[in-house]
Short mmCIF file of C-alpha atoms in Angstrom, two decimals:
data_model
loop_
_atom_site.label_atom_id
_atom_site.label_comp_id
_atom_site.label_asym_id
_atom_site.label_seq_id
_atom_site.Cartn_x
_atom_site.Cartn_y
_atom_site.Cartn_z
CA UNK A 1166 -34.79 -69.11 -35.91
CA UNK A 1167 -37.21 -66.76 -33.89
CA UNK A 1168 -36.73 -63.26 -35.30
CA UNK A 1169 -36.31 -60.96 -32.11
CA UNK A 1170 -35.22 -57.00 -32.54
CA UNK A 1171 -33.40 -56.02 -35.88
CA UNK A 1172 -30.80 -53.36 -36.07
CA UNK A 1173 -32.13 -50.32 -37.36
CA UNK A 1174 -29.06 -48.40 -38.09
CA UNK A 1175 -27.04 -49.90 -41.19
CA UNK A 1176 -23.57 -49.41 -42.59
CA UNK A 1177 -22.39 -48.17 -45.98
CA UNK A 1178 -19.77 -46.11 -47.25
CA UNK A 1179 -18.43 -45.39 -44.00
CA UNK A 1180 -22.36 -43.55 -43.02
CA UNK A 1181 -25.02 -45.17 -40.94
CA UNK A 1182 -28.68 -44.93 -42.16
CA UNK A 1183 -31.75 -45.63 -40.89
CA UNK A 1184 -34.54 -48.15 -42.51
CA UNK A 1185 -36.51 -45.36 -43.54
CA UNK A 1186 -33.31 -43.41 -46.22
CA UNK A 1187 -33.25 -45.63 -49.96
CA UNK A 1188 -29.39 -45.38 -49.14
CA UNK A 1189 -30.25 -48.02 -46.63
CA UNK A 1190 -29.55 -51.66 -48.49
CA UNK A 1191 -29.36 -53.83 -45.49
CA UNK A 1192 -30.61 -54.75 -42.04
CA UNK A 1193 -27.81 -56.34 -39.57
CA UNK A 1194 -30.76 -58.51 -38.02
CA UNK A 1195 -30.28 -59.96 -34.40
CA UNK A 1196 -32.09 -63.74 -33.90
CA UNK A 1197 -32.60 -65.72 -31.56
CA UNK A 1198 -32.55 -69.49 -32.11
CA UNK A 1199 -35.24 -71.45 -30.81
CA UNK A 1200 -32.56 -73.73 -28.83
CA UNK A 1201 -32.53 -72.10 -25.40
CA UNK A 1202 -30.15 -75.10 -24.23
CA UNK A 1203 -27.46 -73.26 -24.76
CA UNK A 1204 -25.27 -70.75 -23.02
CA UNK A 1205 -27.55 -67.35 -22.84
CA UNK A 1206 -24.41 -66.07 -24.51
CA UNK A 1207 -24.55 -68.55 -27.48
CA UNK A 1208 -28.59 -67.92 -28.45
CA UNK A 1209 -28.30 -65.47 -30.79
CA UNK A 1210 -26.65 -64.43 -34.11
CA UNK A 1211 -26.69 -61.75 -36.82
CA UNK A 1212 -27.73 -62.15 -40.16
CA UNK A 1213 -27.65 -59.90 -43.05
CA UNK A 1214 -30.85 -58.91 -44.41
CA UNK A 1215 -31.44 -57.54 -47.96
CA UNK A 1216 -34.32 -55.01 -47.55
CA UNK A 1217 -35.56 -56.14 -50.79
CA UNK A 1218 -35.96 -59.16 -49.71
CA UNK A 1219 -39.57 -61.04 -49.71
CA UNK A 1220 -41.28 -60.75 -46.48
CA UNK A 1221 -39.98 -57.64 -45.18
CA UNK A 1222 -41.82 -54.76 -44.98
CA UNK A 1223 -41.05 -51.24 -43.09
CA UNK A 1224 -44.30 -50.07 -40.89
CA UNK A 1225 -43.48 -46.61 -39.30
CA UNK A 1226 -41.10 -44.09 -38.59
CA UNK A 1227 -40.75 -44.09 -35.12
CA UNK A 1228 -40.31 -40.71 -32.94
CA UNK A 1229 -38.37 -40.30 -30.03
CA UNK A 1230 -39.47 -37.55 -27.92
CA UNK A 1231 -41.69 -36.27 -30.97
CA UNK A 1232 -38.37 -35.64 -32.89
CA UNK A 1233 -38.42 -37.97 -35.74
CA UNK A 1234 -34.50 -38.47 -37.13
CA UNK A 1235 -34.64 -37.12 -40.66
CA UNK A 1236 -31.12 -36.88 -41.34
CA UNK A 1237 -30.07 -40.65 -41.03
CA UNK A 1238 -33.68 -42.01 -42.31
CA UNK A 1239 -35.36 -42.13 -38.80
CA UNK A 1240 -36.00 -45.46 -36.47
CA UNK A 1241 -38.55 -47.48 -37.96
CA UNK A 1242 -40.91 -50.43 -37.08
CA UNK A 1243 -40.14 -52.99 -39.42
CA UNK A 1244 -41.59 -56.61 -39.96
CA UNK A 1245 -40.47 -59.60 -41.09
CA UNK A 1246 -42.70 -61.75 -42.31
CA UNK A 1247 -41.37 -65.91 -43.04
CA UNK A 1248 -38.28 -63.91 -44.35
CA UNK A 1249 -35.25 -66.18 -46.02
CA UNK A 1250 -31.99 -65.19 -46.38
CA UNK A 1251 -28.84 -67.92 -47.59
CA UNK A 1252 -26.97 -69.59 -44.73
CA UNK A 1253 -24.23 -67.78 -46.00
CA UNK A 1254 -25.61 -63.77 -44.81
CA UNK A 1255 -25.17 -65.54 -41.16
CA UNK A 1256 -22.10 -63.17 -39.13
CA UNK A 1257 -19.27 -65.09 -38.38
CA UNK A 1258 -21.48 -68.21 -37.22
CA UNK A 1259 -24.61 -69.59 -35.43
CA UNK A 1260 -24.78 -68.15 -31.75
CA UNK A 1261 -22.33 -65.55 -31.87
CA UNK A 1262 -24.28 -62.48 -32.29
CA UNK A 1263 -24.26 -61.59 -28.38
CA UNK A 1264 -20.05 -62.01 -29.41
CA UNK A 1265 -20.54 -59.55 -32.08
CA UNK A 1266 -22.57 -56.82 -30.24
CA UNK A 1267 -19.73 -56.77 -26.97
CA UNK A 1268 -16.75 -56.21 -29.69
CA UNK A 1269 -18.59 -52.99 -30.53
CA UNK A 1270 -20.72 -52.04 -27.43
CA UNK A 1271 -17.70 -51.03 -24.86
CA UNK A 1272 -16.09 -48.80 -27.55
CA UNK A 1273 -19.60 -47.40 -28.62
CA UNK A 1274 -20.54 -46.50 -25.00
CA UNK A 1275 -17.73 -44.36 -24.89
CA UNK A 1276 -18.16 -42.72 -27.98
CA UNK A 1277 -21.45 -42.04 -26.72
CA UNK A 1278 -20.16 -40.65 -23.85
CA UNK A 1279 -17.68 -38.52 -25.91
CA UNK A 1280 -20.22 -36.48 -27.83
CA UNK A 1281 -22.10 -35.78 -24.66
CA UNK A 1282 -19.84 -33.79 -23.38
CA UNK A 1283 -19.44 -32.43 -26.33
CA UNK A 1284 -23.53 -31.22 -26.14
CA UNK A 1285 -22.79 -30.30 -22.23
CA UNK A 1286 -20.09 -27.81 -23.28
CA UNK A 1287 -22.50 -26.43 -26.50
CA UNK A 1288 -25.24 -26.39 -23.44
CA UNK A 1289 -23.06 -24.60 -21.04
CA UNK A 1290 -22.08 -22.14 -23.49
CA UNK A 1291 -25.95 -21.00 -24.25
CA UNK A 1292 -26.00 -21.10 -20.45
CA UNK A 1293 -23.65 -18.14 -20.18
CA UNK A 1294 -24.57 -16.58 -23.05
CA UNK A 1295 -27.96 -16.04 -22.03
CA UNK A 1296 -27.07 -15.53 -18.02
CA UNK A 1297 -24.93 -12.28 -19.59
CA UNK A 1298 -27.62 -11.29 -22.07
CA UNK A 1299 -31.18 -10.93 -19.89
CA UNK A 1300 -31.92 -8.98 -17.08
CA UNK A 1301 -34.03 -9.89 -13.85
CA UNK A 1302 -35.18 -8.00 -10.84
CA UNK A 1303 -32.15 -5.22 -12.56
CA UNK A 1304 -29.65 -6.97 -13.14
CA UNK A 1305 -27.99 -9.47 -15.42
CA UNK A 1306 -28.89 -13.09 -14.67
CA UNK A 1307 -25.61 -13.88 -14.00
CA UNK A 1308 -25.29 -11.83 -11.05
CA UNK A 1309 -28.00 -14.01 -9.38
CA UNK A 1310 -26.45 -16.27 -7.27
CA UNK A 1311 -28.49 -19.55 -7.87
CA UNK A 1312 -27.66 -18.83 -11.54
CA UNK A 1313 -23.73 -18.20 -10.70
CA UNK A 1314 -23.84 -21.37 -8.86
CA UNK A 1315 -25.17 -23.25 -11.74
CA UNK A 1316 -22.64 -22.47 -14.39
CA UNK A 1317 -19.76 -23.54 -11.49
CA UNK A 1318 -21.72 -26.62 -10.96
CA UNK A 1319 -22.30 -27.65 -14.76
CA UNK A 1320 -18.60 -27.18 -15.15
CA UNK A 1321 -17.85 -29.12 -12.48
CA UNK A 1322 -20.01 -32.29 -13.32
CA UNK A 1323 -18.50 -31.76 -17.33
CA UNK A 1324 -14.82 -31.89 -15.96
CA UNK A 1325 -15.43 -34.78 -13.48
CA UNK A 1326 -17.70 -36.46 -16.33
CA UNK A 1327 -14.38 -35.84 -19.01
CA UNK A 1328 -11.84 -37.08 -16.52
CA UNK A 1329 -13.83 -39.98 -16.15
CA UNK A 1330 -14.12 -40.50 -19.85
CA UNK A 1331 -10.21 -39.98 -20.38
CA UNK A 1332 -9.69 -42.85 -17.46
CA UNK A 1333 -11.96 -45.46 -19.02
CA UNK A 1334 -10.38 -44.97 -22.98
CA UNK A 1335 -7.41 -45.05 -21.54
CA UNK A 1336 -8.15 -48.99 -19.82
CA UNK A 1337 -9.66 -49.33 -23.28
CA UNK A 1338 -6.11 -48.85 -25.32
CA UNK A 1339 -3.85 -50.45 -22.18
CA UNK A 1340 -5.81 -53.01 -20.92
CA UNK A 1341 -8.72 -53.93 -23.70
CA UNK A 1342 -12.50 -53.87 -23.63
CA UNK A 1343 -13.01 -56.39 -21.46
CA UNK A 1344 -10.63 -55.26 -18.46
CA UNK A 1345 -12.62 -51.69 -18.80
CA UNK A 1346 -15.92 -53.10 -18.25
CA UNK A 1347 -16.14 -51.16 -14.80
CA UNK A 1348 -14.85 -47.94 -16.17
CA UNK A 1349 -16.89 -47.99 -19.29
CA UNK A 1350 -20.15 -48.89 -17.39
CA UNK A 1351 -19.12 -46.06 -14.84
CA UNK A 1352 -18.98 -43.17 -17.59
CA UNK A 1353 -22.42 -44.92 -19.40
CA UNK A 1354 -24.02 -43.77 -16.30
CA UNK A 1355 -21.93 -40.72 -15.05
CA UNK A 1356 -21.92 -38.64 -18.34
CA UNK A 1357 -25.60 -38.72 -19.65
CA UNK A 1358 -26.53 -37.81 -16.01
CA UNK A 1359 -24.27 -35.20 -15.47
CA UNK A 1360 -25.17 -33.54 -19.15
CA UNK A 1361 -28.63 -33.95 -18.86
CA UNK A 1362 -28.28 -31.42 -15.77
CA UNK A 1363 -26.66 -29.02 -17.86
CA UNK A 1364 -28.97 -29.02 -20.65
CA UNK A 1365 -31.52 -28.39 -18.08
CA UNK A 1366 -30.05 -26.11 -16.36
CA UNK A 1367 -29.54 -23.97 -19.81
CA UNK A 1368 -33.27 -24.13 -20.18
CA UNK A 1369 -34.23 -22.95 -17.24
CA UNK A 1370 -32.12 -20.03 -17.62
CA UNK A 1371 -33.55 -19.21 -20.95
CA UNK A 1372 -36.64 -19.89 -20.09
CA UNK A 1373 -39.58 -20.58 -22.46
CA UNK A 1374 -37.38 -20.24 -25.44
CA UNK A 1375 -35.29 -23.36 -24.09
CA UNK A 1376 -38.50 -25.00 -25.49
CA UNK A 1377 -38.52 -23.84 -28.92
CA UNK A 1378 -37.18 -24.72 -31.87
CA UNK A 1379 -34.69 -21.26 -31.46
CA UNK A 1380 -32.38 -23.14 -29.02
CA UNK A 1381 -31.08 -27.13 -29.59
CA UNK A 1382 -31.87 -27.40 -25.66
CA UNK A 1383 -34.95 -29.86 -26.29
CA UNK A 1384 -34.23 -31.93 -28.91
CA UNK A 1385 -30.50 -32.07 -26.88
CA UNK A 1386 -32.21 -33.12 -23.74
CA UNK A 1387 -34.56 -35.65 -25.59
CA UNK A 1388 -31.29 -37.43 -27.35
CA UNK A 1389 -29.47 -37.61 -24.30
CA UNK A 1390 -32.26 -39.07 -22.20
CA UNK A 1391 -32.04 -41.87 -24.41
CA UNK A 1392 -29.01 -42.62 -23.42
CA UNK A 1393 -29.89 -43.76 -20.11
CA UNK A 1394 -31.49 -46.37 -21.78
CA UNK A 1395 -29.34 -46.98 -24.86
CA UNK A 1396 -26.48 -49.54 -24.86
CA UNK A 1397 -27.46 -50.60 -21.51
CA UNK A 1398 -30.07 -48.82 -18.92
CA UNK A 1399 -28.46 -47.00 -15.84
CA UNK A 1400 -29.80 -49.91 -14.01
CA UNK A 1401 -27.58 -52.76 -15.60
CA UNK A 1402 -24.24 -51.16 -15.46
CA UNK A 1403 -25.15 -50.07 -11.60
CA UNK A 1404 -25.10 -53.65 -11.09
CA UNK A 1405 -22.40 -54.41 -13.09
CA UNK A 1406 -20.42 -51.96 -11.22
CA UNK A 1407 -21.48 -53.38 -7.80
CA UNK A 1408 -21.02 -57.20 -8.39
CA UNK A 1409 -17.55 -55.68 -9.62
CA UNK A 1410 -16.66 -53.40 -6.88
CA UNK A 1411 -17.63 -56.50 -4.55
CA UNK A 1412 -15.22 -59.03 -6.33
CA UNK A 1413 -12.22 -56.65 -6.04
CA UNK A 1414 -12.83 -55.78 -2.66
CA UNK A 1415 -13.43 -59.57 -1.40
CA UNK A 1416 -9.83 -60.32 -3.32
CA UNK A 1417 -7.77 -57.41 -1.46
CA UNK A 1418 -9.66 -58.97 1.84
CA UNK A 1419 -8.11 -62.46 1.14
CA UNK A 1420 -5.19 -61.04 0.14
CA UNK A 1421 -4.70 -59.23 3.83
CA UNK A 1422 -5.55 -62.09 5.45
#
């Protein structure tokens, strides 16, 4: 097998660490067989890699945004060089990694999406606080209309964003993962958009200090603007939402007909 991208973020006792914590035991490594004859849904698997094992060897910590993630031992750049593992650290069997990454993808979108709004409402909140703390041209920033009609329209785009959110877990429990593709892929793209306004939005209002290290407005927006790439770009679930939208509007055509 061709080793492609590995996993960086690895399970035990209920915490996820990255390659670069000793906590970290294992990589959950995705391959791709050398086979392409098959379906491009059946090419690659997971295996379980010991990171003790011969031929593997972690480069670098890798920074996102210049913000390197201590806590859960950072993403790192790791090699694998003629690496064996036994046939029996292969996931549930030979071309059904792409399996594997759906059953947890649709839920983990929308957990994503959950703690975002979680940061837009943190966001907001330094928003206000600051809006009712400086003064500008006498008086409080608040008072400024542009900056009035900036905290209505970050709590706008965080309740439409939540509502959103509530719709698609909802399909998730009733109908199951795969009938809440659409609604899932909707909120992937909706709520990182919507918070990433409101973290910016809270930095412009605090100004130069929205840069530092005295507010979580930076390192929130760089976290968040990996999520328009994470799990899926923007791009992808556009289309996915299109090619859907099209195939339920050409079946209530036929049915009319």
């Amino acid at each position: 097998m061709l080793l492609r991208l590995p996993f960086l973020l690895f399970q035990s006792n209920e915490q996820c660490f990255g390659a670069g914590t000793p906590n970290c035991k294992v990589a959950i490594v995705m391959a791709r067989d050398k086979n392409t004859s098959a379906s491009r849904y059946k090419q690659h698997s997971m295996i379980i890699v010991p990171m003790d094992t011969p031929g593997v060897k972690l480069i670098r910590p890798l920074s996102v945004f210049g913000y390197f993630d201590h806590f859960h031992g950072g993403h790192f750049e790791v090699h694998f060089d003629n690496v064996q593992v036994p046939v029996s650290n292969l996931l549930l069997g030979e071309g059904r990694g792409f399996e594997i990454a759906q059953g947890r993808l649709g839920p983990g979108r929308i957990h994503h999406c959950m703690r975002s709004i979680g940061a837009a409402e943190v966001a907001l909140k330094i928003l206000c606080e600051r809006a009712a703390q400086r003064t500008s041209f006498g008086k409080k920033l608040y008072h400024h209309e542009v900056v009035a009609h900036w905290i209505a329209e970050c709590r706008i785009a965080i309740e439409q964003a939540r509502l959103l959110t509530l719709k698609a877990a909802s399909h998730i429990d009733t109908l199951g993962n795969k009938a809440a593709r659409k609604e899932v892929s909707m909120i992937k793209v909706v709520a990182p958009r919507a918070v990433l306004k409101v973290i910016d939005c809270a930095i412009q209002v605090c100004g130069a200090a929205g840069f530092c290290e005295d507010f979580p407005l930076a390192e929130m927006f760089a976290y968040m603007r990996t999520l328009r790439i994470a799990d899926g770009p923007d791009e992808v679930h556009l289309s996915t939402i299109a090619k859907m939208e099209l195939l339920e509007q050409a079946k209530q055509l036929r049915a009319h007909l």
